[in-house]
């Protein structure tokens, strides 16, 4: 790019100078400009410039009326009255400088007489790092070199190649910035050890210089073409334990190097092979993985250079039977005195464990006492729910299947996960670690500590009412740990119900807590939907705040009331938050006095704005319900 720009700039200078000389000087009809010692000089040299008028070309026969002026480009540098002018010029820059001599007559414009271009440059440096290459057995010999600093002059490069039997080839380059030439000849392998010598010579007006000779053989400079027609074959369609890579090469290739990697990896695996003859077996590929393959070639063990890498072959290895076992968890919920609902959940196998596309999961439910399989189910989901009897001992097994087989089943005995109080962890806490993670800590059970085999930390988004459709998350922790950082599916301004289970071989204990990764004051207060009178007190009922407006875990509700039209501060009652609570009694109100009531909610970050207002008048002995006065929504 830089070379192209310099070529264009030099051409533009030459064209501009030519136009200036032709237009302004008019072919020097009035006089001459001479330059000594030469119009091409070495950087730092001094030149003498003379300007003289031809006979009868002055302003008048009297020389003192002829004023000759010398310009360097458009800048006046010297003048003299008479028929001639002499000037000595130093410090000219590299490149081309234009000098113009003009005649100034009284009461008339200056008249161009003649001009001269002076080219300042340097002799060519010795070309360095001459190297030659032939791409492919049928390619041609090309050579490159480093020119050194720019001469700023027209410079000619001659490349010469000498071979056996006094054969000589020569190629010239008259490009000002030449550093590459193609001989257009092909070296053949008949005499692979025969020597060839290349040399490049640079010549301009100020001197010449030749590179050191570069001597090489056919094997030194021939770079094979990249291998082509690459393909892969798996010996057994059901296994990647052995596969063969095939390709085509030029006839003289002796060495190959292969590199391959999973498409999502940046690290290449490298293999060097000798006399492969276009095939090589690979033994360590992973199942159901897309790989990239590339191959390079070389003609000799020690001489020459490697070819460019081939085009990339992308291929996916076949599936194999899954390995590993599913991580399975469950929840129990009592339906009535004889039935219970079991909800099973499991996590996807990792890619390396699945070893293919998981098509379905097989769930087997068994009553252990009778030893009979009660239910078998195939599902494409990662959860399954069923209803079973509350009596008997139950176990489940879950496995994953792809097109080649199934994983080993994960077996779990269904037990009451929170039944053993002595196994319950204590001092459970949940603290924010970041916008999307919560640190859960606990203390081991006070008793039966040695019975704990592992802890399971379980969490799901708190959702008043039916929460069976809310996704469940869990992680397992060894018995010596007393903390866990949970981050899967954790969002800020959302409350989570967190349980820590301590599991022994046949029973479990648990403790729970609410936690959030980030919180702020709720966006709204509860909506009072009814107020009823019950034996001198009132019962307030409300609708829960929508989950998306709670902005974290609620800690308390506050019920405010005051007499209507009163300017006094309202009284309040603060109630600890419980998920299922939606009503609360208020005592001590005066009969036949109209009160205004409203509610707010609090998180650790602050109090919400108030919800709707309701009016109520306690009737005393006569039971009365509000509902006559309309609600009034008040904004904080």
Coordinates of C-alpha atoms in Angstrom, one line a residue:
X1 CA 0.0 0.0 0.0
X2 CA 2.8 2.4 0.9
X3 CA 4.7 1.4 -2.2
X4 CA 1.7 2.2 -4.4
X5 CA 1.3 5.6 -2.8
X6 CA 4.9 6.5 -3.3
X7 CA 4.7 5.4 -7.0
X8 CA 1.7 7.6 -7.5
X9 CA 3.3 10.5 -5.8
X10 CA 6.5 10.3 -7.9
X11 CA 4.5 10.0 -11.1
X12 CA 2.4 13.1 -10.1
X13 CA 5.6 15.1 -9.5
X14 CA 7.0 14.2 -12.9
X15 CA 3.7 15.1 -14.7
X16 CA 3.4 18.4 -12.8
X17 CA 7.0 19.4 -13.5
X18 CA 6.5 18.7 -17.2
X19 CA 3.3 20.7 -17.4
X20 CA 5.0 23.6 -15.6
X21 CA 8.0 23.6 -17.9
X22 CA 5.9 23.3 -21.1
X23 CA 3.3 25.9 -20.0
X24 CA 5.5 28.5 -18.3
X25 CA 8.9 28.2 -20.0
X26 CA 7.6 27.7 -23.6
X27 CA 10.6 25.4 -24.5
X28 CA 13.3 28.0 -23.5
X29 CA 12.9 30.2 -26.6
X30 CA 14.2 33.3 -24.8
X31 CA 17.2 31.9 -23.0
X32 CA 18.9 28.9 -21.3
X33 CA 19.4 27.5 -17.8
X34 CA 22.4 25.3 -17.2
X35 CA 23.2 23.2 -14.1
X36 CA 26.7 22.1 -13.0
X37 CA 28.0 19.6 -12.2
X38 CA 24.8 17.7 -13.1
X39 CA 21.0 17.8 -12.9
X40 CA 21.2 14.6 -10.8
X41 CA 23.2 15.0 -7.6
X42 CA 24.0 13.2 -4.4
X43 CA 22.3 14.4 -1.3
X44 CA 24.3 17.2 0.3
X45 CA 26.0 18.3 -2.9
X46 CA 26.2 21.9 -4.2
X47 CA 25.1 23.0 -7.7
X48 CA 25.7 26.1 -9.8
X49 CA 22.7 27.4 -11.7
X50 CA 23.2 29.8 -14.6
X51 CA 20.5 31.7 -16.5
X52 CA 21.3 33.6 -19.8
X53 CA 19.3 35.4 -22.4
X54 CA 19.5 34.7 -26.0
X55 CA 20.3 37.6 -28.4
X56 CA 17.6 40.3 -28.8
X57 CA 15.4 38.6 -26.1
X58 CA 15.9 41.2 -23.3
X59 CA 13.7 44.1 -22.4
X60 CA 16.1 46.5 -24.3
X61 CA 19.6 46.5 -25.7
X62 CA 20.8 48.0 -22.4
X63 CA 21.6 45.2 -20.0
X64 CA 21.0 47.2 -16.9
X65 CA 17.3 47.3 -17.8
X66 CA 17.1 43.5 -17.9
X67 CA 16.3 42.0 -14.5
X68 CA 16.7 38.2 -14.3
X69 CA 15.1 36.5 -11.3
X70 CA 15.7 32.8 -10.2
X71 CA 12.8 31.0 -8.5
X72 CA 12.9 27.8 -6.5
X73 CA 9.4 26.5 -7.2
X74 CA 7.4 29.7 -6.4
X75 CA 9.9 31.3 -4.1
X76 CA 12.4 34.0 -5.3
X77 CA 16.0 33.1 -4.3
X78 CA 18.2 35.4 -6.5
X79 CA 18.1 38.2 -9.1
X80 CA 20.6 40.2 -11.3
X81 CA 20.5 43.1 -13.8
X82 CA 22.0 42.1 -17.1
X83 CA 22.0 39.4 -19.7
X84 CA 23.0 36.5 -17.3
X85 CA 22.6 35.3 -13.7
X86 CA 24.7 32.9 -11.7
X87 CA 23.6 31.3 -8.4
X88 CA 25.1 28.6 -6.1
X89 CA 22.5 26.4 -4.4
X90 CA 23.0 24.1 -1.4
X91 CA 20.9 22.0 1.0
X92 CA 18.5 20.7 -1.6
X93 CA 16.1 18.0 -0.2
X94 CA 15.7 14.5 -1.5
X95 CA 13.5 14.3 -4.6
X96 CA 12.9 16.7 -7.4
X97 CA 13.3 20.5 -7.1
X98 CA 12.2 22.9 -9.9
X99 CA 14.1 26.1 -10.7
X100 CA 12.7 28.7 -13.1
X101 CA 14.4 31.8 -14.5
X102 CA 12.2 34.8 -15.3
X103 CA 12.8 38.2 -16.9
X104 CA 11.2 41.3 -15.3
X105 CA 10.7 44.4 -17.6
X106 CA 9.5 47.8 -16.5
X107 CA 5.7 48.1 -16.5
X108 CA 5.1 44.5 -17.7
X109 CA 4.6 41.0 -16.1
X110 CA 7.5 38.7 -15.5
X111 CA 8.4 36.6 -18.5
X112 CA 9.5 32.9 -18.1
X113 CA 12.9 32.3 -19.7
X114 CA 13.8 28.7 -19.0
X115 CA 13.8 26.2 -16.1
X116 CA 15.6 23.1 -14.9
X117 CA 14.7 20.1 -12.6
X118 CA 17.4 19.0 -10.2
X119 CA 17.0 15.4 -8.9
X120 CA 18.6 14.8 -5.5
X121 CA 19.0 11.2 -4.4
X122 CA 21.4 8.5 -3.1
X123 CA 23.2 5.5 -4.6
X124 CA 21.3 2.3 -4.1
X125 CA 22.1 0.3 -1.0
X126 CA 23.2 -3.3 -1.2
X127 CA 20.0 -5.5 -1.6
X128 CA 19.6 -7.7 1.5
X129 CA 17.9 -11.0 2.4
X130 CA 17.6 -12.3 -1.2
X131 CA 15.5 -15.4 -1.2
X132 CA 13.9 -17.5 -3.9
X133 CA 11.0 -19.9 -3.9
X134 CA 9.1 -22.2 -6.3
X135 CA 5.5 -22.9 -5.3
X136 CA 4.7 -26.4 -6.2
X137 CA 6.6 -28.8 -8.5
X138 CA 5.1 -27.1 -11.6
X139 CA 5.5 -23.6 -10.3
X140 CA 8.0 -20.9 -11.4
X141 CA 11.0 -19.5 -9.5
X142 CA 10.3 -16.1 -7.9
X143 CA 12.8 -14.1 -5.8
X144 CA 12.3 -11.3 -3.3
X145 CA 14.8 -8.9 -1.6
X146 CA 15.0 -5.9 0.6
X147 CA 15.9 -2.7 -1.3
X148 CA 17.1 -0.7 1.6
X149 CA 16.4 3.1 1.8
X150 CA 14.6 4.8 -1.0
X151 CA 17.1 6.3 -3.6
X152 CA 14.5 8.9 -4.8
X153 CA 15.9 8.3 -8.3
X154 CA 15.1 6.0 -11.2
X155 CA 16.7 2.7 -10.2
X156 CA 17.0 -0.4 -12.3
X157 CA 17.2 -3.9 -10.7
X158 CA 18.7 -6.9 -12.5
X159 CA 18.1 -10.4 -11.2
X160 CA 20.4 -13.1 -12.4
X161 CA 20.2 -16.9 -11.9
X162 CA 23.1 -19.2 -12.7
X163 CA 22.7 -23.0 -12.8
X164 CA 24.5 -26.2 -13.8
X165 CA 26.1 -26.4 -17.3
X166 CA 26.7 -22.6 -17.3
X167 CA 23.0 -21.9 -17.7
X168 CA 22.1 -18.4 -16.9
X169 CA 18.7 -16.6 -16.7
X170 CA 18.3 -12.8 -16.3
X171 CA 15.3 -10.6 -15.6
X172 CA 15.2 -6.8 -15.2
X173 CA 12.8 -4.6 -13.3
X174 CA 12.6 -0.9 -14.1
X175 CA 10.0 -0.2 -11.4
X176 CA 11.3 2.5 -9.0
X177 CA 10.2 0.3 -6.0
X178 CA 11.1 -3.1 -7.3
X179 CA 11.7 -5.9 -4.8
X180 CA 10.2 -8.9 -6.5
X181 CA 10.8 -10.7 -9.8
X182 CA 9.4 -13.9 -11.4
X183 CA 11.9 -15.7 -13.6
X184 CA 9.1 -17.6 -15.3
X185 CA 11.2 -20.8 -15.3
X186 CA 10.5 -24.1 -13.6
X187 CA 13.2 -26.1 -11.7
X188 CA 12.7 -29.8 -12.1
X189 CA 13.6 -32.6 -9.8
X190 CA 16.0 -34.5 -12.2
X191 CA 19.0 -33.2 -10.2
X192 CA 17.6 -32.3 -6.8
X193 CA 21.0 -31.6 -5.4
X194 CA 22.3 -29.4 -8.2
X195 CA 23.2 -25.9 -7.1
X196 CA 21.7 -22.6 -8.4
X197 CA 23.0 -19.1 -7.5
X198 CA 20.9 -16.0 -7.6
X199 CA 22.1 -12.4 -7.4
X200 CA 20.3 -9.0 -7.7
X201 CA 22.1 -5.7 -8.8
X202 CA 20.6 -2.2 -8.3
X203 CA 21.8 0.6 -10.6
X204 CA 21.0 4.3 -10.8
X205 CA 22.8 7.6 -11.9
X206 CA 24.8 7.8 -8.7
X207 CA 26.1 4.2 -8.4
X208 CA 25.3 0.5 -8.2
X209 CA 25.3 -2.3 -5.6
X210 CA 24.9 -6.1 -5.7
X211 CA 23.5 -8.5 -3.1
X212 CA 25.4 -11.4 -1.7
X213 CA 24.9 -14.5 -3.9
X214 CA 22.2 -16.8 -2.7
X215 CA 22.9 -20.5 -3.5
X216 CA 20.2 -23.2 -3.3
X217 CA 19.1 -26.5 -4.6
X218 CA 15.7 -27.7 -6.0
X219 CA 14.8 -29.2 -2.6
X220 CA 15.7 -25.9 -0.8
X221 CA 13.3 -23.6 -2.7
X222 CA 10.4 -25.8 -3.9
X223 CA 7.5 -25.3 -1.5
X224 CA 4.8 -28.0 -2.1
X225 CA 1.3 -26.9 -2.8
X226 CA -1.1 -27.4 0.1
X227 CA -2.7 -30.8 0.3
X228 CA -6.2 -31.1 -1.2
X229 CA -9.2 -33.4 -1.4
X230 CA -9.2 -33.9 2.4
X231 CA -11.8 -36.3 3.8
X232 CA -12.3 -38.4 6.9
X233 CA -13.7 -41.9 7.4
X234 CA -14.8 -43.5 10.6
X235 CA -14.0 -47.2 10.7
X236 CA -17.2 -48.0 12.6
X237 CA -20.2 -45.8 12.3
X238 CA -20.9 -46.4 16.0
X239 CA -17.5 -45.4 17.3
X240 CA -14.8 -42.8 17.0
X241 CA -12.2 -45.0 18.6
X242 CA -10.5 -45.1 15.2
X243 CA -10.8 -42.9 12.2
X244 CA -8.7 -42.3 9.1
X245 CA -7.9 -38.9 7.5
X246 CA -7.3 -39.0 3.7
X247 CA -5.8 -36.4 1.4
X248 CA -3.9 -35.9 -1.9
X249 CA -0.4 -34.5 -2.2
X250 CA 2.2 -33.7 -4.9
X251 CA 4.3 -36.7 -5.9
X252 CA 7.6 -35.8 -4.1
X253 CA 6.1 -35.1 -0.7
X254 CA 7.9 -37.0 2.1
X255 CA 6.6 -35.3 5.3
X256 CA 3.2 -34.2 6.5
X257 CA 2.1 -32.5 9.6
X258 CA -1.6 -32.6 10.7
X259 CA -3.4 -30.4 13.1
X260 CA -6.9 -30.8 14.5
X261 CA -9.1 -29.3 17.2
X262 CA -12.7 -29.1 18.3
X263 CA -14.4 -26.2 16.4
X264 CA -15.0 -24.3 19.7
X265 CA -11.3 -24.6 20.8
X266 CA -8.3 -22.4 20.1
X267 CA -5.7 -25.1 20.8
X268 CA -4.5 -27.3 18.0
X269 CA -3.3 -30.9 18.4
X270 CA -0.3 -31.5 16.2
X271 CA 0.9 -34.7 14.6
X272 CA 4.0 -35.2 12.4
X273 CA 4.1 -38.2 10.0
X274 CA 6.7 -39.5 7.5
X275 CA 5.7 -41.2 4.2
X276 CA 2.1 -41.1 5.1
X277 CA 1.1 -41.5 1.4
X278 CA -2.1 -39.5 1.9
X279 CA -3.6 -41.2 5.0
X280 CA -3.2 -41.2 8.7
X281 CA -5.2 -42.8 11.6
X282 CA -6.4 -40.7 14.5
X283 CA -7.2 -42.4 17.8
X284 CA -8.2 -39.7 20.4
X285 CA -11.2 -37.9 19.0
X286 CA -14.2 -37.2 21.2
X287 CA -17.6 -38.4 20.2
X288 CA -20.3 -36.1 18.8
X289 CA -17.9 -33.2 18.4
X290 CA -17.3 -31.0 15.4
X291 CA -13.6 -31.0 14.5
X292 CA -11.4 -28.9 12.2
X293 CA -8.6 -30.6 10.3
X294 CA -5.7 -29.0 8.3
X295 CA -2.6 -30.6 6.7
X296 CA 0.8 -29.2 5.5
X297 CA 3.5 -30.9 3.4
X298 CA 7.3 -30.9 2.9
X299 CA 9.7 -32.5 0.4
X300 CA 12.7 -33.3 2.7
X301 CA 13.5 -34.0 6.3
X302 CA 15.9 -31.1 6.7
X303 CA 15.7 -29.0 3.5
X304 CA 13.0 -26.8 2.1
X305 CA 10.0 -25.3 3.7
X306 CA 6.5 -26.4 4.7
X307 CA 3.6 -25.8 2.4
X308 CA 0.8 -23.5 3.4
X309 CA -1.9 -25.1 5.5
X310 CA -4.6 -26.8 3.5
X311 CA -8.2 -25.6 3.4
X312 CA -10.0 -26.6 6.6
X313 CA -12.0 -29.8 6.7
X314 CA -14.9 -29.7 9.2
X315 CA -16.5 -32.9 10.3
X316 CA -18.5 -34.2 13.2
X317 CA -17.6 -37.4 14.9
X318 CA -20.4 -40.1 15.5
X319 CA -22.3 -40.4 18.7
X320 CA -21.4 -42.9 21.4
X321 CA -23.3 -44.2 24.4
X322 CA -23.7 -41.6 27.3
X323 CA -21.3 -41.8 30.2
X324 CA -21.8 -40.4 33.7
X325 CA -25.0 -40.3 35.7
X326 CA -27.7 -37.7 36.0
X327 CA -27.9 -35.4 39.0
X328 CA -31.5 -36.1 40.3
X329 CA -33.4 -34.2 43.0
X330 CA -37.1 -34.3 44.1
X331 CA -39.9 -32.7 46.1
X332 CA -42.8 -34.3 48.0
X333 CA -46.2 -32.7 48.5
X334 CA -49.1 -34.3 50.5
X335 CA -52.3 -34.4 48.6
X336 CA -54.6 -36.1 51.2
X337 CA -54.3 -38.7 53.9
X338 CA -53.4 -41.5 51.4
X339 CA -51.7 -39.8 48.5
X340 CA -48.6 -37.8 47.9
X341 CA -47.2 -36.0 44.8
X342 CA -43.6 -36.7 43.8
X343 CA -41.9 -34.2 41.5
X344 CA -38.5 -35.3 40.1
X345 CA -35.9 -33.0 38.6
X346 CA -32.6 -33.7 36.9
X347 CA -29.8 -31.7 35.2
X348 CA -28.6 -32.2 31.7
X349 CA -25.5 -34.2 31.2
X350 CA -22.5 -32.3 30.1
X351 CA -21.5 -32.4 26.4
X352 CA -18.6 -34.8 27.2
X353 CA -21.0 -37.1 29.2
X354 CA -23.9 -37.0 26.7
X355 CA -21.7 -38.0 23.8
X356 CA -24.6 -37.3 21.4
X357 CA -28.0 -35.7 21.2
X358 CA -30.1 -36.8 24.2
X359 CA -33.4 -38.1 22.7
X360 CA -35.3 -38.9 25.9
X361 CA -35.1 -39.8 29.6
X362 CA -36.4 -43.0 31.1
X363 CA -37.9 -42.8 34.6
X364 CA -38.7 -46.0 36.6
X365 CA -40.7 -45.9 39.8
X366 CA -40.6 -48.9 42.1
X367 CA -42.2 -49.9 45.4
X368 CA -39.4 -51.5 47.3
X369 CA -41.4 -53.6 49.7
X370 CA -43.2 -55.5 46.9
X371 CA -40.2 -55.3 44.6
X372 CA -42.4 -54.6 41.6
X373 CA -41.9 -51.9 39.0
X374 CA -45.0 -49.7 39.3
X375 CA -44.4 -47.1 36.6
X376 CA -42.1 -46.6 33.7
X377 CA -42.1 -43.4 31.8
X378 CA -40.2 -41.9 28.9
X379 CA -40.1 -38.1 28.7
X380 CA -38.2 -35.5 26.7
X381 CA -38.2 -33.0 29.6
X382 CA -35.9 -32.7 32.6
X383 CA -38.7 -33.1 35.2
X384 CA -41.5 -35.6 35.9
X385 CA -44.4 -35.6 38.3
X386 CA -46.6 -38.4 39.6
X387 CA -48.9 -39.3 42.4
X388 CA -48.2 -42.3 44.6
X389 CA -49.4 -43.8 47.9
X390 CA -48.1 -42.3 51.2
X391 CA -47.5 -45.8 52.4
X392 CA -44.6 -48.1 51.3
X393 CA -41.0 -47.5 50.5
X394 CA -40.4 -46.0 47.0
X395 CA -37.4 -45.6 44.8
X396 CA -36.8 -44.0 41.4
X397 CA -34.2 -44.5 38.7
X398 CA -33.6 -42.0 35.9
X399 CA -31.3 -42.5 32.9
X400 CA -30.6 -40.5 29.7
X401 CA -30.6 -42.0 26.2
X402 CA -29.1 -41.0 22.8
X403 CA -29.2 -42.9 19.5
X404 CA -26.4 -45.3 20.7
X405 CA -27.7 -46.3 24.2
X406 CA -28.4 -45.1 27.7
X407 CA -26.4 -43.8 30.7
X408 CA -26.2 -45.7 33.9
X409 CA -29.4 -45.0 35.9
X410 CA -29.3 -42.7 39.0
X411 CA -31.2 -44.4 41.8
X412 CA -32.8 -42.4 44.7
X413 CA -34.9 -43.7 47.6
X414 CA -37.8 -41.4 48.2
X415 CA -37.9 -40.1 51.8
X416 CA -39.2 -37.2 53.8
X417 CA -36.4 -34.7 53.2
X418 CA -37.2 -32.6 56.3
X419 CA -38.5 -35.2 58.7
X420 CA -35.4 -35.7 60.9
X421 CA -35.2 -32.6 63.1
X422 CA -31.9 -33.7 64.6
X423 CA -30.3 -33.5 61.1
X424 CA -31.6 -30.0 60.4
X425 CA -28.7 -27.5 59.8
X426 CA -29.0 -24.3 62.0
X427 CA -28.0 -20.7 61.8
X428 CA -28.7 -20.6 58.1
X429 CA -28.1 -17.2 56.4
X430 CA -28.3 -15.8 52.9
X431 CA -26.3 -12.7 51.9
X432 CA -25.8 -11.0 48.6
X433 CA -22.5 -11.5 46.9
X434 CA -23.3 -9.7 43.6
X435 CA -26.1 -8.8 41.4
X436 CA -26.6 -12.4 40.4
X437 CA -25.3 -14.5 43.3
X438 CA -26.1 -15.3 46.9
X439 CA -23.8 -16.8 49.6
X440 CA -25.6 -19.3 51.7
X441 CA -24.0 -20.3 55.0
X442 CA -25.1 -22.7 57.8
X443 CA -23.9 -24.6 60.9
X444 CA -23.9 -28.4 61.0
X445 CA -26.7 -30.2 62.9
X446 CA -26.2 -30.0 66.6
X447 CA -26.6 -33.8 66.8
X448 CA -26.0 -36.7 64.4
X449 CA -23.2 -34.7 62.8
X450 CA -21.3 -37.9 61.8
X451 CA -24.4 -39.2 60.0
X452 CA -24.4 -36.4 57.4
X453 CA -23.2 -37.7 54.0
X454 CA -23.8 -34.5 52.0
X455 CA -25.7 -31.2 51.9
X456 CA -28.1 -30.1 49.2
X457 CA -28.8 -26.4 48.8
X458 CA -32.1 -25.9 47.0
X459 CA -33.6 -22.6 45.8
X460 CA -36.5 -21.4 43.8
X461 CA -38.2 -18.1 43.2
X462 CA -40.7 -17.3 46.0
X463 CA -44.2 -17.3 44.5
X464 CA -47.3 -17.1 46.8
X465 CA -49.9 -19.7 46.0
X466 CA -49.2 -22.7 43.8
X467 CA -45.5 -23.0 43.1
X468 CA -45.3 -26.4 41.4
X469 CA -44.5 -24.8 38.1
X470 CA -41.7 -22.6 39.4
X471 CA -38.3 -24.0 38.2
X472 CA -36.2 -25.7 41.0
X473 CA -32.5 -25.2 41.3
X474 CA -30.1 -27.1 43.5
X475 CA -26.4 -27.9 44.1
X476 CA -24.7 -30.6 46.2
X477 CA -22.0 -29.9 48.7
X478 CA -19.8 -32.3 50.6
X479 CA -20.4 -32.9 54.3
X480 CA -17.4 -30.9 55.4
X481 CA -18.6 -27.7 53.7
X482 CA -20.8 -25.1 55.5
X483 CA -21.3 -22.6 52.7
X484 CA -22.3 -22.5 49.1
X485 CA -22.4 -19.7 46.5
X486 CA -25.6 -20.0 44.4
X487 CA -25.8 -18.2 41.1
X488 CA -27.8 -20.3 38.6
X489 CA -31.0 -18.5 37.6
X490 CA -30.4 -15.8 40.3
X491 CA -31.8 -12.4 39.3
X492 CA -31.7 -9.1 41.2
X493 CA -34.8 -7.7 43.0
X494 CA -36.2 -11.2 43.3
X495 CA -36.9 -13.2 46.4
X496 CA -35.8 -16.8 46.7
X497 CA -36.9 -19.5 49.1
X498 CA -33.6 -21.3 50.0
X499 CA -33.4 -24.6 51.8
X500 CA -30.4 -26.4 53.1
X501 CA -30.8 -30.2 53.4
X502 CA -28.6 -32.4 55.4
X503 CA -28.9 -36.0 54.1
X504 CA -27.9 -39.3 55.8
X505 CA -28.3 -42.7 54.3
X506 CA -32.0 -43.0 54.9
X507 CA -33.3 -39.7 56.3
X508 CA -32.9 -36.0 56.0
X509 CA -33.3 -32.7 57.8
X510 CA -33.7 -29.2 56.5
X511 CA -33.8 -25.5 57.3
X512 CA -35.0 -22.7 55.1
X513 CA -34.6 -18.9 54.7
X514 CA -35.5 -16.2 52.2
X515 CA -32.8 -14.4 50.3
X516 CA -32.1 -12.0 47.4
X517 CA -29.1 -10.8 45.5
X518 CA -30.2 -7.2 45.5
X519 CA -33.2 -5.4 46.9
X520 CA -34.9 -2.0 47.1
X521 CA -38.2 -0.7 48.5
X522 CA -41.3 -2.3 47.0
X523 CA -43.0 -0.4 44.2
X524 CA -46.5 -0.6 45.8
X525 CA -48.3 -1.6 49.0
X526 CA -50.8 -4.4 49.5
X527 CA -54.4 -3.8 48.1
X528 CA -57.0 -4.1 50.9
X529 CA -59.9 -6.0 49.4
X530 CA -62.2 -6.5 52.5
X531 CA -62.7 -5.3 56.1
X532 CA -65.2 -7.2 58.3
X533 CA -66.3 -6.8 61.9
X534 CA -65.9 -9.6 64.3
X535 CA -67.0 -9.1 68.0
X536 CA -65.7 -5.6 68.5
X537 CA -62.6 -5.9 66.3
X538 CA -62.1 -5.8 62.5
X539 CA -60.4 -8.3 60.2
X540 CA -58.5 -6.8 57.3
X541 CA -57.9 -8.9 54.2
X542 CA -55.6 -8.0 51.3
X543 CA -54.2 -9.1 48.0
X544 CA -50.5 -9.9 47.8
X545 CA -48.2 -7.5 46.1
X546 CA -47.4 -8.7 42.6
X547 CA -44.1 -10.6 42.5
X548 CA -42.5 -8.2 40.0
X549 CA -43.3 -5.2 42.3
X550 CA -41.9 -6.7 45.6
X551 CA -38.3 -5.8 44.6
X552 CA -36.7 -8.4 46.9
X553 CA -37.7 -10.3 50.0
X554 CA -40.6 -8.7 52.1
X555 CA -39.9 -8.5 55.8
X556 CA -43.0 -6.8 57.2
X557 CA -46.5 -5.5 56.5
X558 CA -47.7 -2.3 58.1
X559 CA -51.4 -1.5 58.7
X560 CA -52.1 2.2 59.2
X561 CA -55.4 3.7 60.5
X562 CA -56.7 7.1 61.7
X563 CA -60.0 8.8 62.2
X564 CA -61.4 10.3 59.0
X565 CA -60.8 14.1 58.7
X566 CA -58.3 13.9 61.5
X567 CA -54.9 15.7 61.3
X568 CA -53.3 13.4 63.9
X569 CA -50.6 10.9 63.1
X570 CA -52.0 7.5 62.1
X571 CA -51.6 4.5 64.3
X572 CA -49.9 1.4 62.9
X573 CA -49.5 -2.3 63.4
X574 CA -46.4 -4.1 62.0
X575 CA -46.8 -7.7 61.0
X576 CA -43.9 -10.1 60.2
X577 CA -44.2 -11.2 56.6
X578 CA -45.4 -14.8 55.9
X579 CA -45.9 -16.1 52.4
X580 CA -49.4 -17.5 53.0
X581 CA -50.8 -14.7 55.2
X582 CA -53.4 -12.4 53.7
X583 CA -55.5 -11.2 56.6
X584 CA -55.0 -9.7 60.1
X585 CA -57.3 -8.5 63.0
X586 CA -57.2 -5.0 64.5
X587 CA -58.5 -4.3 68.0
X588 CA -59.3 -1.2 70.0
X589 CA -61.2 0.8 67.5
X590 CA -64.0 3.1 68.8
X591 CA -67.6 2.2 67.8
X592 CA -69.5 4.5 65.4
X593 CA -66.2 6.3 64.4
X594 CA -65.3 6.2 60.7
X595 CA -61.6 5.2 60.2
X596 CA -59.4 5.3 57.1
X597 CA -57.1 2.3 56.7
X598 CA -54.2 1.5 54.3
X599 CA -51.2 -0.8 54.1
X600 CA -47.5 -0.8 53.1
X601 CA -44.8 -3.4 52.7
X602 CA -41.1 -3.3 53.7
X603 CA -37.9 -4.9 52.5
X604 CA -34.5 -4.4 54.1
X605 CA -34.1 -1.4 51.7
X606 CA -37.2 0.5 52.9
X607 CA -40.9 0.9 52.9
X608 CA -43.2 0.9 49.9
X609 CA -45.7 3.6 49.0
X610 CA -49.1 3.1 50.5
X611 CA -51.7 0.9 48.9
X612 CA -55.4 1.8 48.5
X613 CA -57.4 3.4 51.3
X614 CA -60.5 1.9 52.8
X615 CA -63.0 3.5 55.2
X616 CA -64.7 1.6 58.0
X617 CA -67.1 2.3 60.9
X618 CA -67.3 -0.1 63.8
X619 CA -71.1 -0.6 64.6
X620 CA -70.7 -2.1 68.0
X621 CA -73.2 -4.9 68.7
X622 CA -74.4 -4.9 65.1
X623 CA -72.1 -6.6 62.8
X624 CA -71.4 -4.4 59.8
X625 CA -69.1 -4.8 56.8
X626 CA -67.5 -2.1 54.8
X627 CA -68.3 -1.9 51.2
X628 CA -70.4 1.1 51.1
X629 CA -67.7 3.7 50.6
X630 CA -65.6 3.4 47.5
X631 CA -61.8 2.7 47.7
X632 CA -59.5 5.7 47.2
X633 CA -56.1 4.9 45.8
X634 CA -53.5 7.2 47.4
X635 CA -50.0 7.6 46.1
X636 CA -47.2 8.3 48.5

